[in-house]
Short mmCIF file of C-alpha atoms in Angstrom, two decimals:
data_model
loop_
_atom_site.label_atom_id
_atom_site.label_comp_id
_atom_site.label_asym_id
_atom_site.label_seq_id
_atom_site.Cartn_x
_atom_site.Cartn_y
_atom_site.Cartn_z
CA MET A 133 -43.17 94.15 -159.86
CA SER A 134 -43.44 97.90 -160.49
CA THR A 135 -44.60 100.30 -158.50
CA PRO A 136 -47.49 102.70 -159.02
CA GLU A 137 -47.52 105.90 -160.47
CA LEU A 138 -47.76 108.68 -157.17
CA HIS A 139 -50.93 111.30 -157.65
CA TRP A 140 -49.34 114.27 -155.40
CA PHE A 141 -52.00 116.79 -154.14
CA LYS A 142 -51.25 120.12 -151.80
CA SER A 143 -51.83 119.49 -148.41
CA SER A 144 -54.36 121.13 -147.35
CA TYR A 145 -51.66 122.45 -143.72
CA SER A 146 -49.92 124.01 -146.74
CA SER A 147 -50.15 128.22 -146.65
CA SER A 148 -51.94 129.28 -149.19
CA ASN A 149 -50.83 132.27 -148.56
CA GLU A 150 -47.18 131.52 -150.72
CA PRO A 151 -48.55 129.50 -153.96
CA GLY A 152 -44.34 127.46 -153.90
CA ASP A 153 -44.42 126.98 -150.36
CA CYS A 154 -46.34 123.88 -150.42
CA VAL A 155 -46.41 120.48 -149.13
CA GLU A 156 -47.42 117.52 -151.46
CA VAL A 157 -48.73 114.30 -150.35
CA ALA A 158 -49.24 111.24 -152.13
CA VAL A 159 -51.88 108.33 -150.68
CA ALA A 160 -50.39 104.24 -150.92
CA SER A 161 -52.06 101.60 -149.72
CA ALA A 162 -48.86 100.55 -147.29
CA ALA A 163 -47.98 104.35 -147.18
CA VAL A 164 -48.52 108.12 -147.59
CA HIS A 165 -45.65 109.78 -148.87
CA ILE A 166 -44.68 113.88 -148.37
CA ARG A 167 -42.64 116.56 -150.52
CA ASP A 168 -41.54 120.02 -150.78
CA SER A 169 -43.32 121.05 -153.77
CA LYS A 170 -39.94 122.87 -154.21
CA THR A 171 -37.69 120.07 -154.76
CA PRO A 172 -40.18 118.07 -155.70
CA HIS A 173 -37.62 115.36 -157.23
CA SER A 174 -35.84 114.99 -154.20
CA ALA A 175 -35.73 113.26 -151.15
CA ARG A 176 -39.50 112.36 -149.65
CA LEU A 177 -40.47 110.88 -146.52
CA ALA A 178 -43.64 107.60 -146.41
CA VAL A 179 -44.62 106.65 -143.24
CA ALA A 180 -47.03 104.06 -142.08
CA PRO A 181 -50.87 104.88 -142.87
CA SER A 182 -51.88 105.39 -139.26
CA ALA A 183 -48.89 107.92 -138.29
CA TRP A 184 -49.87 110.01 -140.97
CA VAL A 185 -53.50 109.88 -139.23
CA ASN A 186 -51.84 111.18 -135.99
CA PHE A 187 -49.64 113.03 -137.16
CA LEU A 188 -52.85 114.96 -139.04
CA ALA A 189 -54.48 115.24 -135.14
CA VAL A 190 -52.00 116.84 -133.49
CA VAL A 191 -51.36 119.60 -136.00
CA GLY A 192 -55.21 119.29 -135.86
CA GLU A 193 -54.89 120.61 -132.44
CA ARG A 194 -52.68 123.07 -132.86
CA ARG A 195 -54.63 125.59 -135.48
#
């Protein structure tokens, strides 16, 4: 089985002041993938879409 290529984008929650200081996100059907833009080929975090939605709700409350 082949793995589809992920399409990464800068999270809107990342700082716009520091171009190299970003979190990148890629959404797939089974998981949301998160990585540090400074080290895109290193470790990634993958969470269930529902966990990502809950995380964004908490972050949004603190903005």
